[in-house]
Structure formats: structure tokens, C-alpha cells
PDB file of C-alpha atoms in Angstrom:
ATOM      1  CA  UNK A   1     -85.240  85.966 147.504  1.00  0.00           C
ATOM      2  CA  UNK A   2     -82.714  88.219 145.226  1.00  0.00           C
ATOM      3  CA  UNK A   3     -84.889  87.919 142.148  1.00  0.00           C
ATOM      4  CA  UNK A   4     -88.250  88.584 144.312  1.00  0.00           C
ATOM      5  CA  UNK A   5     -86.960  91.241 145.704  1.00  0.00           C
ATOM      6  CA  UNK A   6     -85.535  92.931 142.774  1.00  0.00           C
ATOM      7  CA  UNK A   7     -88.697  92.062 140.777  1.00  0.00           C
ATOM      8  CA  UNK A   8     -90.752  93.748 143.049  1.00  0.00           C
ATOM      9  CA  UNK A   9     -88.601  96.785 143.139  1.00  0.00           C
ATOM     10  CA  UNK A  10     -88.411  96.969 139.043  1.00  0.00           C
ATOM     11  CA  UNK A  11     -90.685  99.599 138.852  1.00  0.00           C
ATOM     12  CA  UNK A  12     -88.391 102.327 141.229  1.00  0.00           C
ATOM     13  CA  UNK A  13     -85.721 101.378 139.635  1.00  0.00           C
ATOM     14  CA  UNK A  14     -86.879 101.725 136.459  1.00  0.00           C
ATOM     15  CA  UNK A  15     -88.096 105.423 137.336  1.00  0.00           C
ATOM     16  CA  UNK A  16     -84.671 105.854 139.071  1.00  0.00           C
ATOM     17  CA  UNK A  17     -82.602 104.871 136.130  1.00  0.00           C
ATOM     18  CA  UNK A  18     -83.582 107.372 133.562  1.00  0.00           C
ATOM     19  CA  UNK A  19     -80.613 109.454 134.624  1.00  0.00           C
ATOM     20  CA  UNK A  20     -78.273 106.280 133.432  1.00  0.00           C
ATOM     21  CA  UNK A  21     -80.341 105.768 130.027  1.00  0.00           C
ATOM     22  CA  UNK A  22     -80.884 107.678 127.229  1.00  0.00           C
ATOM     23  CA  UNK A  23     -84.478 106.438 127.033  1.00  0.00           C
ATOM     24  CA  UNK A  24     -86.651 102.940 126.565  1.00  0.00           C
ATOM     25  CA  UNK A  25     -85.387 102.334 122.844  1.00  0.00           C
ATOM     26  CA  UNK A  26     -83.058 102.421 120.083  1.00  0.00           C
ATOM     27  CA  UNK A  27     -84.863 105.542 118.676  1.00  0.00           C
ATOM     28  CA  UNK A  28     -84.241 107.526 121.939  1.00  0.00           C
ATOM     29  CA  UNK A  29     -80.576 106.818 121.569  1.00  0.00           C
ATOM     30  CA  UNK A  30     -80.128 107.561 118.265  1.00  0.00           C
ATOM     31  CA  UNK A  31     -81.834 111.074 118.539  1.00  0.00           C
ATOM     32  CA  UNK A  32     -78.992 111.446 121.939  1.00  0.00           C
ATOM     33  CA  UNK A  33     -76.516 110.204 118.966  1.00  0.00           C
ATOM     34  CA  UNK A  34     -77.483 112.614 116.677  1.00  0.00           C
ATOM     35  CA  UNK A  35     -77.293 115.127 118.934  1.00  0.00           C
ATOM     36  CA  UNK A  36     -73.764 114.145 119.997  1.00  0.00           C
ATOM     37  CA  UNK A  37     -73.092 114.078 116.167  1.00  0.00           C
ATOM     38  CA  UNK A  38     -73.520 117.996 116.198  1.00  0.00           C
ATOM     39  CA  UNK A  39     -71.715 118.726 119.017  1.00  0.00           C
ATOM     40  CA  UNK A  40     -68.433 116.934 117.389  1.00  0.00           C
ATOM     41  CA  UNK A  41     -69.006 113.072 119.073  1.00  0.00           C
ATOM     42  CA  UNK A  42     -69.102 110.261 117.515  1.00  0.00           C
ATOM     43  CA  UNK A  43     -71.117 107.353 119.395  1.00  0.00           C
ATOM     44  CA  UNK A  44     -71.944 103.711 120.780  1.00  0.00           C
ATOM     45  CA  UNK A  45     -75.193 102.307 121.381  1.00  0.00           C
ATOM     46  CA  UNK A  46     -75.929  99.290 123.600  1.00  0.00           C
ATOM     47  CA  UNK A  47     -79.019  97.964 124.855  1.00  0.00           C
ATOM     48  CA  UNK A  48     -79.251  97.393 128.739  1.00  0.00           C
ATOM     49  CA  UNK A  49     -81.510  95.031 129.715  1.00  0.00           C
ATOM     50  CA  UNK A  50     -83.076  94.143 133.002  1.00  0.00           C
ATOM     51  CA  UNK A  51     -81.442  91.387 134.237  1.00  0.00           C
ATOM     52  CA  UNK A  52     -84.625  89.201 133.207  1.00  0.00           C
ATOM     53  CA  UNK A  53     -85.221  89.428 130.042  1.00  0.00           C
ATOM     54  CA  UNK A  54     -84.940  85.926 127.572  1.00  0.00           C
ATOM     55  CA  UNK A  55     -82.311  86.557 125.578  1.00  0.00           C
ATOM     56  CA  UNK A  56     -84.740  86.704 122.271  1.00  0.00           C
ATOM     57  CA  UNK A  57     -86.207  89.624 123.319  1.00  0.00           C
ATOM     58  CA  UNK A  58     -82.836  91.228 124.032  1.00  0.00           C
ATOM     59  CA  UNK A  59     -81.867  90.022 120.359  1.00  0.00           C
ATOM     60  CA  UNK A  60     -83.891  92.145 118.783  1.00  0.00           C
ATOM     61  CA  UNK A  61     -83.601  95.420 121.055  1.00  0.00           C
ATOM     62  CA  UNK A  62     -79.693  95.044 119.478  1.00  0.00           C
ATOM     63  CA  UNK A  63     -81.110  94.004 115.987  1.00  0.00           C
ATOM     64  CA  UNK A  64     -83.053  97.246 116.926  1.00  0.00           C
ATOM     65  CA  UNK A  65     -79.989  99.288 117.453  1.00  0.00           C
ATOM     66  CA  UNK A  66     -78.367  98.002 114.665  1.00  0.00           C
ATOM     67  CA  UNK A  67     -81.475  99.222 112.098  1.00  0.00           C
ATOM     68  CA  UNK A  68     -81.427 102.406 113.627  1.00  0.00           C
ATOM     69  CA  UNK A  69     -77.564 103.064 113.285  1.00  0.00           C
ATOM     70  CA  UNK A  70     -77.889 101.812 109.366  1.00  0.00           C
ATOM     71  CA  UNK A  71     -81.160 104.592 108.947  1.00  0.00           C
ATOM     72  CA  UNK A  72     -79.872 107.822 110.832  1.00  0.00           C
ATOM     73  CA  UNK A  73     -76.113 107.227 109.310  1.00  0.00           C
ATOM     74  CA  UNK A  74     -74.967 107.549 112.570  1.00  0.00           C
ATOM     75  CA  UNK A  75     -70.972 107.109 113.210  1.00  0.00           C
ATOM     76  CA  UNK A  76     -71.900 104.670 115.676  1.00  0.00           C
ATOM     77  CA  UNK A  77     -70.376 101.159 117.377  1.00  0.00           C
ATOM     78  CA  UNK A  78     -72.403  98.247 118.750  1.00  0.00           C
ATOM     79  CA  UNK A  79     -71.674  97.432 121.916  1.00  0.00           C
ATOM     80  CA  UNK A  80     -72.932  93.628 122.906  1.00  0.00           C
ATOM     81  CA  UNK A  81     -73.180  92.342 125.989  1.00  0.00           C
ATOM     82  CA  UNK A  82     -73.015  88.600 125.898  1.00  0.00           C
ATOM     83  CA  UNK A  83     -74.199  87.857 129.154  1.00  0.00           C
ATOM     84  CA  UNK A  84     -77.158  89.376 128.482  1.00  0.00           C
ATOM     85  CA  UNK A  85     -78.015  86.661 125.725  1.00  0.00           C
ATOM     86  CA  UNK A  86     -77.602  84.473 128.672  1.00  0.00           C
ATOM     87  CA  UNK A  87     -73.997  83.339 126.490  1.00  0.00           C
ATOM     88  CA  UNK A  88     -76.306  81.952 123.531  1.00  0.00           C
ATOM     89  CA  UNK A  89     -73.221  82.678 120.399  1.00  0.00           C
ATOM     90  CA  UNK A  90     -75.818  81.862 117.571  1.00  0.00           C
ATOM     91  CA  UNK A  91     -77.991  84.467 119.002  1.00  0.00           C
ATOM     92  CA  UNK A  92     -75.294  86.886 119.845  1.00  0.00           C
ATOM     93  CA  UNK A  93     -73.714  85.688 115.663  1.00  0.00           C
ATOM     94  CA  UNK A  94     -76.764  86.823 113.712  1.00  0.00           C
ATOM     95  CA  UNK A  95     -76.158  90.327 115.638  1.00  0.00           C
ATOM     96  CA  UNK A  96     -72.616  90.499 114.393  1.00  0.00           C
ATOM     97  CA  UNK A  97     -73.390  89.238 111.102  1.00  0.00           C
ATOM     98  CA  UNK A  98     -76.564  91.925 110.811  1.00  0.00           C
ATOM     99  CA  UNK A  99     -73.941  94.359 111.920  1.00  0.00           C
ATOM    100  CA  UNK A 100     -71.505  93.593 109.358  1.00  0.00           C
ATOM    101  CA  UNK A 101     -74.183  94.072 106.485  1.00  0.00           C
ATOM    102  CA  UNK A 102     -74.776  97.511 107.860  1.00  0.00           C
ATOM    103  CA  UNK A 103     -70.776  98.152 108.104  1.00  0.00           C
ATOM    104  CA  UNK A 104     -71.521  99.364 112.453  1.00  0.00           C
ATOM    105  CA  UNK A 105     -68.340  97.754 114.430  1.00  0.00           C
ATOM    106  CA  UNK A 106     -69.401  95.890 116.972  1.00  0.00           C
ATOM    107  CA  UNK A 107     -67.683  96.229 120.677  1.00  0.00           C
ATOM    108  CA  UNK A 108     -67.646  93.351 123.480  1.00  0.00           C
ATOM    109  CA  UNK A 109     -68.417  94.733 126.829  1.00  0.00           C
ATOM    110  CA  UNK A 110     -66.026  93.625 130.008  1.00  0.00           C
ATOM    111  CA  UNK A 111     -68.248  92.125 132.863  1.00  0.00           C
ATOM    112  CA  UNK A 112     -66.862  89.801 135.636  1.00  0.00           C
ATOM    113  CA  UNK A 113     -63.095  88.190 134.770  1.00  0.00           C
ATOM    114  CA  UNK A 114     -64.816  84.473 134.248  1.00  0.00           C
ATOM    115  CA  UNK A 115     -66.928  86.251 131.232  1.00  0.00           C
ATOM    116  CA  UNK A 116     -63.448  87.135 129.615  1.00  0.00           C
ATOM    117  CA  UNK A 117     -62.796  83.769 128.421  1.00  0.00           C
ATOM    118  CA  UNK A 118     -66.267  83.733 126.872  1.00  0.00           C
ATOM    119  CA  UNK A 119     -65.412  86.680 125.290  1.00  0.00           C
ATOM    120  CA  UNK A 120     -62.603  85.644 123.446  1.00  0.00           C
ATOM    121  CA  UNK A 121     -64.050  82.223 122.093  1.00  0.00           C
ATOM    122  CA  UNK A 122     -66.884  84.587 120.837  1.00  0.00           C
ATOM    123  CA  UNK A 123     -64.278  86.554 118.581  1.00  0.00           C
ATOM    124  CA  UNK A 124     -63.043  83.320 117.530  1.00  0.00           C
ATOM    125  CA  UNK A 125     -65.594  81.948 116.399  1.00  0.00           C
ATOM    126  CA  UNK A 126     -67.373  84.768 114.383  1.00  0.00           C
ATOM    127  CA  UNK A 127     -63.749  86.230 112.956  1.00  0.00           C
ATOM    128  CA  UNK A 128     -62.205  89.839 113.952  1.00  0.00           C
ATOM    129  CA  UNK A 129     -63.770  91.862 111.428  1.00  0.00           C
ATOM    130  CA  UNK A 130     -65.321  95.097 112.921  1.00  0.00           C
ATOM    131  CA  UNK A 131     -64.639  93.653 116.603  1.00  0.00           C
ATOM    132  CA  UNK A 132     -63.402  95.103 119.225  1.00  0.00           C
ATOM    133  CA  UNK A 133     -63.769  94.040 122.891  1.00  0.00           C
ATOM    134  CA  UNK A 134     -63.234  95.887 126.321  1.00  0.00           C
ATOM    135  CA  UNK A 135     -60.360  95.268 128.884  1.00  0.00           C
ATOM    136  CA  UNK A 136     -60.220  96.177 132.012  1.00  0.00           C
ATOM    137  CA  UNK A 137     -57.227  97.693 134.244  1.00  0.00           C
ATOM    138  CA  UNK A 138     -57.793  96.123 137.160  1.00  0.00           C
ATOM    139  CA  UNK A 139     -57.558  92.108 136.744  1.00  0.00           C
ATOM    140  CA  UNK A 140     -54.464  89.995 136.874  1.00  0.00           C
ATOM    141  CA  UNK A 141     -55.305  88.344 134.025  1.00  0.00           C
ATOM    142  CA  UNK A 142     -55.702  91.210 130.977  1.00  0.00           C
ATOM    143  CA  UNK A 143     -51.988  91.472 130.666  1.00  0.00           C
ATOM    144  CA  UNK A 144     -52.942  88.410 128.628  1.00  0.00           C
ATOM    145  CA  UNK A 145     -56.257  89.373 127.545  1.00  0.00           C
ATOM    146  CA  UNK A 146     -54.338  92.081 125.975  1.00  0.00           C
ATOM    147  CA  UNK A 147     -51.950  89.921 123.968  1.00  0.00           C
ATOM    148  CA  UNK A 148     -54.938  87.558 122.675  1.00  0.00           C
ATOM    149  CA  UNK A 149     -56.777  90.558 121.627  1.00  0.00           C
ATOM    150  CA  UNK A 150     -53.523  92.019 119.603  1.00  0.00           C
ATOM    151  CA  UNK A 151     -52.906  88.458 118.187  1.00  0.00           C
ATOM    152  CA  UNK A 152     -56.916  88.799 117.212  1.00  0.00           C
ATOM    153  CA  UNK A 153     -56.576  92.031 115.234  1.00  0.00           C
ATOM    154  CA  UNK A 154     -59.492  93.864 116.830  1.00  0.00           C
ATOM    155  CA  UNK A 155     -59.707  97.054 118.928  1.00  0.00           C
ATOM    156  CA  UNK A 156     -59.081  97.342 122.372  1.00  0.00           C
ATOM    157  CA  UNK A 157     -61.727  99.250 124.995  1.00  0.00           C
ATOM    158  CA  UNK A 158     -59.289 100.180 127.706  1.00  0.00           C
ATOM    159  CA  UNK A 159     -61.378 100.598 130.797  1.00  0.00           C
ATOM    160  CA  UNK A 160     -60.849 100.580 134.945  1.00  0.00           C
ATOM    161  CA  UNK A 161     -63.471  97.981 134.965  1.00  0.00           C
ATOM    162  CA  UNK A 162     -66.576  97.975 137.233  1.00  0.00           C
ATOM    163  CA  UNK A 163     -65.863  94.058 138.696  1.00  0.00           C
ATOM    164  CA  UNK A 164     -63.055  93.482 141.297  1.00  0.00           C
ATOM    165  CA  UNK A 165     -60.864  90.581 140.698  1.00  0.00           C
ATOM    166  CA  UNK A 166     -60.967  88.225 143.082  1.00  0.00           C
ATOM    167  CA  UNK A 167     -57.275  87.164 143.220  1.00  0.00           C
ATOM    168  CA  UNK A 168     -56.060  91.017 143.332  1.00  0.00           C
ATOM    169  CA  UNK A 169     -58.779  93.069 145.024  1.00  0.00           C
ATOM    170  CA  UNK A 170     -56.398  96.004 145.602  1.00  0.00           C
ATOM    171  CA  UNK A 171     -54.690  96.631 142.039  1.00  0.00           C
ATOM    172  CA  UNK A 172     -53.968 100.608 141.436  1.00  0.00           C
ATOM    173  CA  UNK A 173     -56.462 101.496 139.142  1.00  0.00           C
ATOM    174  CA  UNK A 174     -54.393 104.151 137.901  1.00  0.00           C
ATOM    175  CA  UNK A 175     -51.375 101.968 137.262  1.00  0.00           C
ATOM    176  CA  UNK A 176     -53.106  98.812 136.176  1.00  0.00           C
ATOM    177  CA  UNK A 177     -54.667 101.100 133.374  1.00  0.00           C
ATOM    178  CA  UNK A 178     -51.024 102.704 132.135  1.00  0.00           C
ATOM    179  CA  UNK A 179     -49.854  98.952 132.412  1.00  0.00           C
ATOM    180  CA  UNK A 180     -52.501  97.827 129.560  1.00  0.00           C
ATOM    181  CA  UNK A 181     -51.759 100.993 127.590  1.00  0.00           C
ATOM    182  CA  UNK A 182     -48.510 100.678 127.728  1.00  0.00           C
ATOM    183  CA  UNK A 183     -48.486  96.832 125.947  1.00  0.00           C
ATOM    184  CA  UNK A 184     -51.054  98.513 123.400  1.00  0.00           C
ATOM    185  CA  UNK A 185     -48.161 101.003 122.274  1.00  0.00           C
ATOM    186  CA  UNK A 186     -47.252 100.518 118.694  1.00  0.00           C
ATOM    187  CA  UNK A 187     -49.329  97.081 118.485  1.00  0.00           C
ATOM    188  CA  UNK A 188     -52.663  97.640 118.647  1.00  0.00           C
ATOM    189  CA  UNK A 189     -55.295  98.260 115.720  1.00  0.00           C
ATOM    190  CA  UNK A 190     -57.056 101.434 117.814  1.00  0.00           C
ATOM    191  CA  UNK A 191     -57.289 102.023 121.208  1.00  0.00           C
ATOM    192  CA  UNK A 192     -60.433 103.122 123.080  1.00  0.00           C
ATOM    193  CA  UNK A 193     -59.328 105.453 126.011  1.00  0.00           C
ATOM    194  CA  UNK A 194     -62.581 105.342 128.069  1.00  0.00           C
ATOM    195  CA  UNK A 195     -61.917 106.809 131.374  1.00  0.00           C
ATOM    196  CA  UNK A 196     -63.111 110.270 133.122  1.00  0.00           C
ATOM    197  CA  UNK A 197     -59.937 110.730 134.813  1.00  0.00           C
ATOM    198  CA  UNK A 198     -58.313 113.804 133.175  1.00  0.00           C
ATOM    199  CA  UNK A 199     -54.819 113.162 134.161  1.00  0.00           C
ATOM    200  CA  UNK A 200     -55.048 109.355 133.339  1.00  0.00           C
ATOM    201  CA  UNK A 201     -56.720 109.834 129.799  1.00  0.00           C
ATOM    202  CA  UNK A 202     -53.946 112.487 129.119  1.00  0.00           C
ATOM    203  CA  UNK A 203     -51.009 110.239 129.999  1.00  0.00           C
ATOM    204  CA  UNK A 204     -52.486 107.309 128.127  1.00  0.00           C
ATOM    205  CA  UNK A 205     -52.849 109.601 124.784  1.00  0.00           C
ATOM    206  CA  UNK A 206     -49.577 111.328 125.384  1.00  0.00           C
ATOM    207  CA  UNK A 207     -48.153 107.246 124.885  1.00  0.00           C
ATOM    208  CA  UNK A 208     -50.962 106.308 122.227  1.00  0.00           C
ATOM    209  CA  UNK A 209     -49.875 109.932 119.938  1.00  0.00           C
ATOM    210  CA  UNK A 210     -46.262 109.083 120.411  1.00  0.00           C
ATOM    211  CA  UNK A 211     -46.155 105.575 119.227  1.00  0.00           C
ATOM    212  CA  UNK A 212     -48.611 106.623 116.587  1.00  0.00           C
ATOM    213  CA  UNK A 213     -51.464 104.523 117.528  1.00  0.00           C
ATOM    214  CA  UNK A 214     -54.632 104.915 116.548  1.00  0.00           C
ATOM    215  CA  UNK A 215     -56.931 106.304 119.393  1.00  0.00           C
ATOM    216  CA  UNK A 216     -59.997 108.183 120.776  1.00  0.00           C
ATOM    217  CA  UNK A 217     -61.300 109.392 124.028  1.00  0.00           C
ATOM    218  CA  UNK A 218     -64.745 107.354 124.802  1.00  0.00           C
ATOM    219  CA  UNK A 219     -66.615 108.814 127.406  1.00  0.00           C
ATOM    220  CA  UNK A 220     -69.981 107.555 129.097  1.00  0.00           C
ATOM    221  CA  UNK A 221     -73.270 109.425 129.412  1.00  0.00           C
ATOM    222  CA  UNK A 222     -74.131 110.784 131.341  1.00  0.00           C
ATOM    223  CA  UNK A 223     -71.130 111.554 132.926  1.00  0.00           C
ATOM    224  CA  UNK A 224     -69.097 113.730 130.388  1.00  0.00           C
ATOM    225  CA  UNK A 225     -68.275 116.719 131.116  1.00  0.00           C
ATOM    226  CA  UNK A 226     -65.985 119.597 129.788  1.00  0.00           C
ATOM    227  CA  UNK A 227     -63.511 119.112 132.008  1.00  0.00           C
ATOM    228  CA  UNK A 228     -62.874 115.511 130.549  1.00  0.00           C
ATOM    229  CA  UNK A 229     -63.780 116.637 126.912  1.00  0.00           C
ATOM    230  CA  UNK A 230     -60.946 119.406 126.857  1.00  0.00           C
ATOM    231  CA  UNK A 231     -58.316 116.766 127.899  1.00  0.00           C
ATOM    232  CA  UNK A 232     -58.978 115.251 124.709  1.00  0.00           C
ATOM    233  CA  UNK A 233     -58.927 118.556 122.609  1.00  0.00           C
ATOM    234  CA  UNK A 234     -56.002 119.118 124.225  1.00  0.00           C
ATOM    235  CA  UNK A 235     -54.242 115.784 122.700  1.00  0.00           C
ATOM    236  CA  UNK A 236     -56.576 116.588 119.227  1.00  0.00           C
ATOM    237  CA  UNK A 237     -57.760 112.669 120.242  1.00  0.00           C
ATOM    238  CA  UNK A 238     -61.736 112.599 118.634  1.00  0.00           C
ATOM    239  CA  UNK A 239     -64.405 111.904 121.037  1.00  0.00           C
ATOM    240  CA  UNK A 240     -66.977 108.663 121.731  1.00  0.00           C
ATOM    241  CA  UNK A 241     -70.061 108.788 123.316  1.00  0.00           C
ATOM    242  CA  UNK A 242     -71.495 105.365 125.388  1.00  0.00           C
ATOM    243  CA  UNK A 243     -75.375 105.764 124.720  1.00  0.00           C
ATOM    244  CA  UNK A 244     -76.888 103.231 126.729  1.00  0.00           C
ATOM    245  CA  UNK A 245     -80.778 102.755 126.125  1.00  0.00           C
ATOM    246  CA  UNK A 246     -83.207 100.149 128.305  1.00  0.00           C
ATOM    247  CA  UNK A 247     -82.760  99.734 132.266  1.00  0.00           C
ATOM    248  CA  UNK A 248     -79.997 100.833 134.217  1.00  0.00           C
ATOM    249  CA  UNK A 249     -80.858  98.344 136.949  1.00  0.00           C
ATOM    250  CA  UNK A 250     -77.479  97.374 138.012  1.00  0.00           C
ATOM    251  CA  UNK A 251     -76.038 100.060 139.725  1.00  0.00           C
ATOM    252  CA  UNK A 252     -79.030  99.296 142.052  1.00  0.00           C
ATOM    253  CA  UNK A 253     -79.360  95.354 142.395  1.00  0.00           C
ATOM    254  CA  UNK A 254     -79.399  93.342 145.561  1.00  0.00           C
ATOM    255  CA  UNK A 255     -75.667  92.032 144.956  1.00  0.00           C
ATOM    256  CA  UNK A 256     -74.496  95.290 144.557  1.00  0.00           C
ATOM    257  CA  UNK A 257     -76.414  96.473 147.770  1.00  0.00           C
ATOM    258  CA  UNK A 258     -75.551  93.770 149.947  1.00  0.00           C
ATOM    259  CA  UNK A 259     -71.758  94.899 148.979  1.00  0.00           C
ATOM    260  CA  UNK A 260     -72.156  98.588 149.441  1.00  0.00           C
ATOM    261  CA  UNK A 261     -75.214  99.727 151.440  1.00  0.00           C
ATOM    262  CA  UNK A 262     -75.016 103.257 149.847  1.00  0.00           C
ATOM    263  CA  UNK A 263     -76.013 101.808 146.842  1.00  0.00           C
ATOM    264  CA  UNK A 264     -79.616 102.340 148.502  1.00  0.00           C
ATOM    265  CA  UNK A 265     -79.028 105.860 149.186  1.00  0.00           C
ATOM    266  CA  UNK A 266     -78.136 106.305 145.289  1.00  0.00           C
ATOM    267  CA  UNK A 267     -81.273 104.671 144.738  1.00  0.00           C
ATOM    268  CA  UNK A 268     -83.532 107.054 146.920  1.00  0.00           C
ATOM    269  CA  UNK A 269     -81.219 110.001 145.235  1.00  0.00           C
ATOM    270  CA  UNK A 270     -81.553 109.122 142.276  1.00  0.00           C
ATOM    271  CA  UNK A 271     -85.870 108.560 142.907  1.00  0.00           C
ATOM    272  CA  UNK A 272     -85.813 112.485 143.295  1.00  0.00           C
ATOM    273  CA  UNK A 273     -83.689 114.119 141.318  1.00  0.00           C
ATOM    274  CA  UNK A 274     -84.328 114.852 137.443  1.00  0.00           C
ATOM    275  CA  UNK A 275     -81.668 114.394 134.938  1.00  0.00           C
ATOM    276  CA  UNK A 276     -79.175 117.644 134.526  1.00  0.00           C
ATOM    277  CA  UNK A 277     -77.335 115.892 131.926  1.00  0.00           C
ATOM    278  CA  UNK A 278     -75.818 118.921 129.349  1.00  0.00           C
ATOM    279  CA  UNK A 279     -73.835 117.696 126.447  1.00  0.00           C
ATOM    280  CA  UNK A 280     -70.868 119.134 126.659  1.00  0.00           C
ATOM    281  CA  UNK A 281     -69.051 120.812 123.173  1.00  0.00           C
ATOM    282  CA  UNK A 282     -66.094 120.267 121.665  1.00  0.00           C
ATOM    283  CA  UNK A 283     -64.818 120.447 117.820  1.00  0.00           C
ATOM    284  CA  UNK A 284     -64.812 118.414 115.472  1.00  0.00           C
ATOM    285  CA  UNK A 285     -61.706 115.855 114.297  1.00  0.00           C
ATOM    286  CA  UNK A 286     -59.978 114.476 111.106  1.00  0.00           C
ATOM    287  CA  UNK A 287     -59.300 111.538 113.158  1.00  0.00           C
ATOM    288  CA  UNK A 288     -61.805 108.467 112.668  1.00  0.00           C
ATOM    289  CA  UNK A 289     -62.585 105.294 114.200  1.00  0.00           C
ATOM    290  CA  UNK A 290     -60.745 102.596 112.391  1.00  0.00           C
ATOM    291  CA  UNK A 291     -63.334 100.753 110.849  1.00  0.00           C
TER     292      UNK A 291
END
């Protein structure tokens, strides 16, 4: 009944989602990227796909990406979503070995805490070069995700982390962030700040610049705005831009709605208004991405 009836509602959601997308394709991200580019961001592409799509097909949207990246010189990351491969690693190997031919890093997306594992045994098996994974603030367990990913040698996504863990449901998202900052201090090969909480990105670069870590701010679209941007100015911390391209389906999905109801009134929001995304400004930095 959950797949029929989020079939059958593909084609709102679709229309509803091109706030949450940069467009259908790699190209329509890149020209977002380029634009970024010029405004003093660097970026990350990553393909979202609709929940039903064999994982071939979502292959080559990121094979895609990669291309695209490689062509328009774009300071750009990978991210890869493994679940979306439906957890096939030889499919999800070629697009880190395609990636590594083209020199574009390639970043692990967080999803639910039992993906994390999976995560990890990815990294293993296809080495730490240009890898980087994300960890979220709010599980129990990323206190040791943390430490596996410092052992690894690969960059570290810090993010609040849109799945609840089941064993602490009521972690301060605030705190559990600071926690994972603070055991990337001084250890970590570069730290990805991506939050749009102004006074929690500026304590967790005021630690980062201290300890002389390697850091940036990465921010997702559309939500930046200059608010967020001048925190990182501020700190003189570069910028990152999340460029999602495909469907943003799952902020509407029948899970999610039978969770929070609202999620329905986002969707019928979201059917009628237009996208009033505005890229915000900010200048360029010396600092890079450590690549």
C-alpha cells in the first residue's frame, strides 16, 4: 500500500520538489555549481533518486555527475548515497574508481544508524583515498563512528542528522554536534561543518581554527542564506554548496507522513509556491578542500 500510494502520487511530488532540486540532471547542477563558483562557493553534487529506481540507472545519473564535474572544472565533491544502489559495492566501486580518474572526492551520505556500518565496510573495501563520509550528532553510536573514520584517514561531514536513533530519541542536537567536533579537534583530516545554525557553526569553527584543523562551512540549497554565510566570513572558514539534482521525494513519503502529518501540508505548500531561492554572496577564500 506504501509503494502504491507513493507511486501514484510521483507526479505531485515531483512538481512539488523542484524547490529541493536544482533540476532533473547533472547539467542543471553544474550550471547551479558554476554559479555558486562566482559567488565564492565551492560545491557537491549528488543525485537523488526516487526511491524506485534499479540501482543501474542510478549508476549512471552519478557516473553522470562525475563527467560533468571533470568537463566544467568545477571544485566539486561526490556525494553517494549507498542505499540508493540498493547497497550493491561493485556498483557503488566503479563510481569511486571513475571518480578517482577525474581527481572529484567522493562523500558518503548519513541515512538511518543501521546504514552506518555499511558505510564503513564500503571505505574499507575501496581504500580512503578522496573519501569522506557524513556523521551525524544525534546517534549514540558516532562517538565511535568518529574514531573509525579518524583511524580511516578520510574527512568527516559533521551533520545533526535527519534519522532519530532509536536507542536515544531525545539527544541535544546542539550538544551531540559540539560532542563530535570536539573528538575531531586536532585529529581529523578536514572537517565539514554543515549546519544552518549560526551560533552552532560558529562555536564548532571557533574549536576547528584553534586546533588548526582543516575546515569549511557546507551549507545545503536551498536553504543558505546570508545570515549563515556571514558566520563563516566571520571565522574566514570557505564555503560548500550541497547541489542536489533528481527527486526530492523524501521529505514527502508515506513513512515520513504517517510520522508527522504536516509533512502533507509541506506538500500542498510546496504544490503552490515557486522557488525564491537567491544565492547568497560572500568572498572568496585561500582556504581549500583537502583533496
Amino acid at each position: 500500500m506504501k509503494k502504491f500510494l507513493e507511486a501514484a502520487a510521483m507526479p505531485l511530488i515531483r512538481y512539488a520538489s523542484r524547490s529541493y532540486v536544482a533540476g532533473d540532471n547533472a547539467a542543471s547542477a553544474a550550471r547551479l555549481a558554476e554559479t555558486a563558483s562566482q559567488h565564492g562557493f565551492s560545491s557537491t553534487l549528488c543525485y537523488w533518486n526516487d526511491g524506485r529506481e534499479e540501482p543501474a540507472l542510478v549508476a549512471r545519473r552519478y557516473h553522470e555527475a562525475i563527467d560533468t564535474i571533470d568537463r566544467a572544472r568545477l571544485d566539486s565533491y561526490l556525494a553517494l548515497k549507498i542505499p540508493a544502489l540498493w547497497d550493491n559495492f561493485d556498483l557503488a566501486a566503479e563510481i569511486v574508481t571513475h571518480a578517482r580518474a577525474c581527481r572529484v572526492p567522493v562523500v558518503l551520505d548519513s541515512h538511518a544508524p543501521e546504514q552506518a556500518d555499511a558505510n564503513f565496510a564500503f571505505i574499507e573495501k575501496v581504500g580512503p583515498d578522496g573519501m569522506g563520509c557524513a556523521i551525524p550528532g544525534r546517534w549514540r553510536r558516532s562517538a565511535a563512528d568518529v574514531e573509525r573514520a579518524i583511524a580511516l584517514g578520510v574527512q568527516v561531514r559533521v551533520v545533526k542528522g535527519q534519522w532519530v536513533d532509536p536507542q536515544q530519541p531525545d539527544i541535544d542536537l546542539r550538544a551531540g554536534y559540539l560532542a563530535l567536533i570536539d573528538q575531531l579537534v586536532g585529529r581529523a583530516k578536514h572537517v565539514g561543518v554543515a549546519t544552518h545554525d549560526g551560533w552552532l557553526a560558529r562555536q564548532a569553527f571557533d574549536r576547528l581554527r584553534a586546533a588548526q584543523t582543516s575546515c569549511e562551512q557546507e551549507l545545503v540549497y536551498p536553504d543558505p542564506t546570508n545570515n549563515a554565510v556571514d558566520v563563516a566570513i566571520d571565522a574566514d572558514i570557505p564555503s560548500r554548496l550541497y547541489i542536489p539534482f533528481g527527486t526530492a521525494w523524501l521529505p514527502y513519503s508515506v513513512s515520513r507522513a504517517a510520522q508527522k502529518p504536516e509533512v502533507l501540508l509541506w506538500l500542498v505548500k510546496d504544490l503552490f509556491t515557486s522557488n525564491r531561492f537567491q544565492m547568497p554572496t560572500r568572498r572568496s577564500s585561500s582556504d581549500g578542500l583537502a583533496q
